[in-house]
Tab-separated table of C-alpha atoms in Angstrom:
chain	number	residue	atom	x	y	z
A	1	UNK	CA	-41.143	-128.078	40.228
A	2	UNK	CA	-41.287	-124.324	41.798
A	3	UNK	CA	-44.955	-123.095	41.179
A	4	UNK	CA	-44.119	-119.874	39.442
A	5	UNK	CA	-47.356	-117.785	39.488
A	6	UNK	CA	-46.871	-117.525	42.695
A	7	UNK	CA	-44.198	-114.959	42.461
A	8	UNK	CA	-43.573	-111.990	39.945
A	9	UNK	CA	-41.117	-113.210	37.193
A	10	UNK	CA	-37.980	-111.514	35.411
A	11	UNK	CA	-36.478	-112.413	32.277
A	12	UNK	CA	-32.998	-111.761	31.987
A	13	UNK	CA	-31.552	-111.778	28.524
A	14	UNK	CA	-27.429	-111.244	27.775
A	15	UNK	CA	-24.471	-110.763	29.670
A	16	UNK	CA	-25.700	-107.976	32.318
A	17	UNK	CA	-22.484	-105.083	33.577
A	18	UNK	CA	-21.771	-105.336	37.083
A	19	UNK	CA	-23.885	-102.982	39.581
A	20	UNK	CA	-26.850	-103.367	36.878
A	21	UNK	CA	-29.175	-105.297	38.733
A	22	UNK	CA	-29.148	-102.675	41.284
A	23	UNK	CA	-31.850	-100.645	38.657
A	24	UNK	CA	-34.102	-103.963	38.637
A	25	UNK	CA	-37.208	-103.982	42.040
A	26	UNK	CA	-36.025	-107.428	42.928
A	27	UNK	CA	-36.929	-108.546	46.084
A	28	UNK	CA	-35.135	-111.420	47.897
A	29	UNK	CA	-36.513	-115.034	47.106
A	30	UNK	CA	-37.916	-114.097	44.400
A	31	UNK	CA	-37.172	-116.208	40.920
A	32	UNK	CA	-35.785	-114.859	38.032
A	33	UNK	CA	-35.572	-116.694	34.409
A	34	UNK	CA	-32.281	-116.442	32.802
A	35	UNK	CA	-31.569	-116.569	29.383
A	36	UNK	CA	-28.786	-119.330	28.816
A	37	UNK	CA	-26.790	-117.076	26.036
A	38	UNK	CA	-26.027	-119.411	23.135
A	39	UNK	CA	-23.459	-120.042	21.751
A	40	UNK	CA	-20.704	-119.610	25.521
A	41	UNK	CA	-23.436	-120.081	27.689
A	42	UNK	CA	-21.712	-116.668	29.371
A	43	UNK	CA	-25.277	-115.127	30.086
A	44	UNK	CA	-26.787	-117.791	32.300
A	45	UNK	CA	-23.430	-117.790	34.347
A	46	UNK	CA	-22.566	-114.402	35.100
A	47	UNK	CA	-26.391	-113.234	35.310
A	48	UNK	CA	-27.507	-116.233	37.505
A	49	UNK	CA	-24.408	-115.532	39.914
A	50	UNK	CA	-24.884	-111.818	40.056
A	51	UNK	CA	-28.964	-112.750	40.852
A	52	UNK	CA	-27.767	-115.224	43.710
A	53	UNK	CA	-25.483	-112.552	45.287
A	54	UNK	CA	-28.314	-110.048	45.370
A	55	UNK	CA	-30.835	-113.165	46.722
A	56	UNK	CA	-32.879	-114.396	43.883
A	57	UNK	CA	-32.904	-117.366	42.676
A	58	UNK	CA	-32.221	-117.778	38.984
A	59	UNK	CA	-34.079	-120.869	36.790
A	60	UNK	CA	-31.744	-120.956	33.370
A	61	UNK	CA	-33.719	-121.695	30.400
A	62	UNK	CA	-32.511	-122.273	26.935
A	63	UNK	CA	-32.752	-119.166	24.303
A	64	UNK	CA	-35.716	-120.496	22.388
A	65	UNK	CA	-37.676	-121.483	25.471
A	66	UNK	CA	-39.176	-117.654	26.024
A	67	UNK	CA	-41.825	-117.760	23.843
A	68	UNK	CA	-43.447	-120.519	25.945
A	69	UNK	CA	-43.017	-118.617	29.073
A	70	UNK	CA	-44.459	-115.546	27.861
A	71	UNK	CA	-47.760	-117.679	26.562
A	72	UNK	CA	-47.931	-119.288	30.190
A	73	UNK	CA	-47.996	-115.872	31.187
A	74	UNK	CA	-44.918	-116.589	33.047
A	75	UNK	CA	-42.834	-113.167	32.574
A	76	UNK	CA	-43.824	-109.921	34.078
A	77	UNK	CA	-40.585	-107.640	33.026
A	78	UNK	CA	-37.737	-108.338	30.762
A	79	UNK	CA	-34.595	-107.292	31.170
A	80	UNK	CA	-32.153	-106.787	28.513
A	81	UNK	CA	-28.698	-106.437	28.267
A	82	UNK	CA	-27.151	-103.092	26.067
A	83	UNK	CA	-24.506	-102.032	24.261
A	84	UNK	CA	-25.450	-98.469	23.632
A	85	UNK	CA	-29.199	-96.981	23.132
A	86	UNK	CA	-30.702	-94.052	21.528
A	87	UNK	CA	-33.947	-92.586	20.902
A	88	UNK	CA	-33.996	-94.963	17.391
A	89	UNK	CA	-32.848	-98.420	19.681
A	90	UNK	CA	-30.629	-100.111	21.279
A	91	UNK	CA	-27.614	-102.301	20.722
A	92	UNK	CA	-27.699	-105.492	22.679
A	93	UNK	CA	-26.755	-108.707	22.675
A	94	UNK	CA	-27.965	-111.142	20.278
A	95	UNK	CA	-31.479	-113.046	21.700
A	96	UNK	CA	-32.627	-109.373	23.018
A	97	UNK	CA	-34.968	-108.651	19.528
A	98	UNK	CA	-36.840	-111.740	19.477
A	99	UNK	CA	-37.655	-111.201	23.663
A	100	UNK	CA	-38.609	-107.560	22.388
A	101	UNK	CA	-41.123	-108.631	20.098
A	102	UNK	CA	-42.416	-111.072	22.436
A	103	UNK	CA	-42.659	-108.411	25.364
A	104	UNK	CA	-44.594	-106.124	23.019
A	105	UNK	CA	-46.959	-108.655	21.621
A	106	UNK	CA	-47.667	-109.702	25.543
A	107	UNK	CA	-47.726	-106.617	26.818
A	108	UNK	CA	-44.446	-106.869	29.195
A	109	UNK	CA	-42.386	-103.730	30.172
A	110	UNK	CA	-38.744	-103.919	29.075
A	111	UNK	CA	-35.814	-102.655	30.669
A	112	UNK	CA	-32.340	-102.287	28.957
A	113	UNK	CA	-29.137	-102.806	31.360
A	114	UNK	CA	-26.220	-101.562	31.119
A	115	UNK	CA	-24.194	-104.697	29.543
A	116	UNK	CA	-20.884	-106.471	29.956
A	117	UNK	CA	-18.439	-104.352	27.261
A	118	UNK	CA	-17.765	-106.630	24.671
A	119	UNK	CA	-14.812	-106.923	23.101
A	120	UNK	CA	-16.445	-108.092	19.685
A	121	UNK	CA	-19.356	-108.534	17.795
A	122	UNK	CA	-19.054	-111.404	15.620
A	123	UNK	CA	-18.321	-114.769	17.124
A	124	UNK	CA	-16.205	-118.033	15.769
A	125	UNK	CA	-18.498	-120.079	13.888
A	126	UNK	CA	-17.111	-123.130	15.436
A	127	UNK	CA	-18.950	-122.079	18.759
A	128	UNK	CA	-22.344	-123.358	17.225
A	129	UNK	CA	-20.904	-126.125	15.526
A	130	UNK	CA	-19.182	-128.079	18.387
A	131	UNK	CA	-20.530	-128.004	21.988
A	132	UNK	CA	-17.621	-129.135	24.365
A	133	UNK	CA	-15.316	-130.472	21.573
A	134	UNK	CA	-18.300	-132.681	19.863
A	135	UNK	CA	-18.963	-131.677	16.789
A	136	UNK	CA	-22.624	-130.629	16.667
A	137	UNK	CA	-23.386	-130.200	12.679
A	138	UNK	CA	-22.165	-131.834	10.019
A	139	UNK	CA	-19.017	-131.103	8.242
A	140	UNK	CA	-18.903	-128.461	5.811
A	141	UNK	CA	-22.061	-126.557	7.253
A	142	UNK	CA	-21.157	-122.975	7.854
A	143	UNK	CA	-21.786	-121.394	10.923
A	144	UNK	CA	-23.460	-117.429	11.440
A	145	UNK	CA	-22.534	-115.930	14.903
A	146	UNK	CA	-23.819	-112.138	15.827
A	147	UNK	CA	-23.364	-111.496	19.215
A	148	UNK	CA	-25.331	-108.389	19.060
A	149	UNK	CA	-28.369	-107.112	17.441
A	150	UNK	CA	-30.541	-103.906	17.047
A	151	UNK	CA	-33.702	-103.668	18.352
A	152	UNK	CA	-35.852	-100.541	17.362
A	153	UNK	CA	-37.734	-98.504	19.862
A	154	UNK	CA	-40.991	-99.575	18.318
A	155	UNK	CA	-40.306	-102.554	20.959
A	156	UNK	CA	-38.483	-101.084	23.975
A	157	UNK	CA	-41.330	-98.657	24.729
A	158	UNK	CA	-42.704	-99.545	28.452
A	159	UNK	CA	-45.986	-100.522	28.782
């Protein structure tokens, strides 16, 4: 297992725009944690390809998992993919609140990337209720899919 402490630590959360990384200090082999990006999985890879071209190596780690790394005192900076931001918040995609919270409660800086432009903002409730064709709740259990969320500006503030 890669003894983490030893280096600083990014979070990565959404589907990052190309040329975004370029804003991030990332020095080569360094390690980055990447956000998988329920429910297409499109966040851990297009952000962990886009961190190997630029020389970091990216550990994927599933959505919920954050919490644990920011009470290991694993993350130093998140970074969070946007939509569009103002002096009220920021659009981004869905996962990016709950990693804001966190980052303020821990005391982690926050850094909003330009995004991937989506194309929409609600997904197909069948992509949390089947994973690969196998049917992953039981029938006739609806299914909720934002794929973007505000977060205020209470919790994007840089420490």
């Amino acid at each position: 297992m890669q003894d983490y402490k030893l280096k600083s630590i990014y979070l990565f959360q959404g589907v990052v725009g190309e040329g975004s990384l370029k804003t991030v200090k990332l020095f080569a082999n360094e390690h980055a944690f990447v956000c998988e990006g329920r429910p297409s999985l499109e966040a851990g890879r297009k952000t962990s390809a886009m961190l190997l071209k630029s020389g970091i190596t990216p550990t994927v780690i599933s959505d919920n998992m954050a919490g644990f790394l920011f009470l290991r005192g694993l993350v130093k900076e998140v970074s969070i993919a946007c939509q569009y931001a103002d002096n009220k918040g920021a659009l981004c995609d869905t996962g990016a609140l709950i990693l804001a919270v966190l980052a303020s409660k821990h005391k982690v800086p926050v850094k909003l990337l330009a995004a991937e432009r989506r194309t929409r903002f609600l997904g197909d409730p069948r992509e949390i209720l089947s994973f690969q064709g196998l049917q992953t709740a039981p029938k006739d259990t609806n299914g909720y899919v934002p794929l973007v969320e505000w977060v205020p500006a209470k919790y994007l503030k840089n420490i």
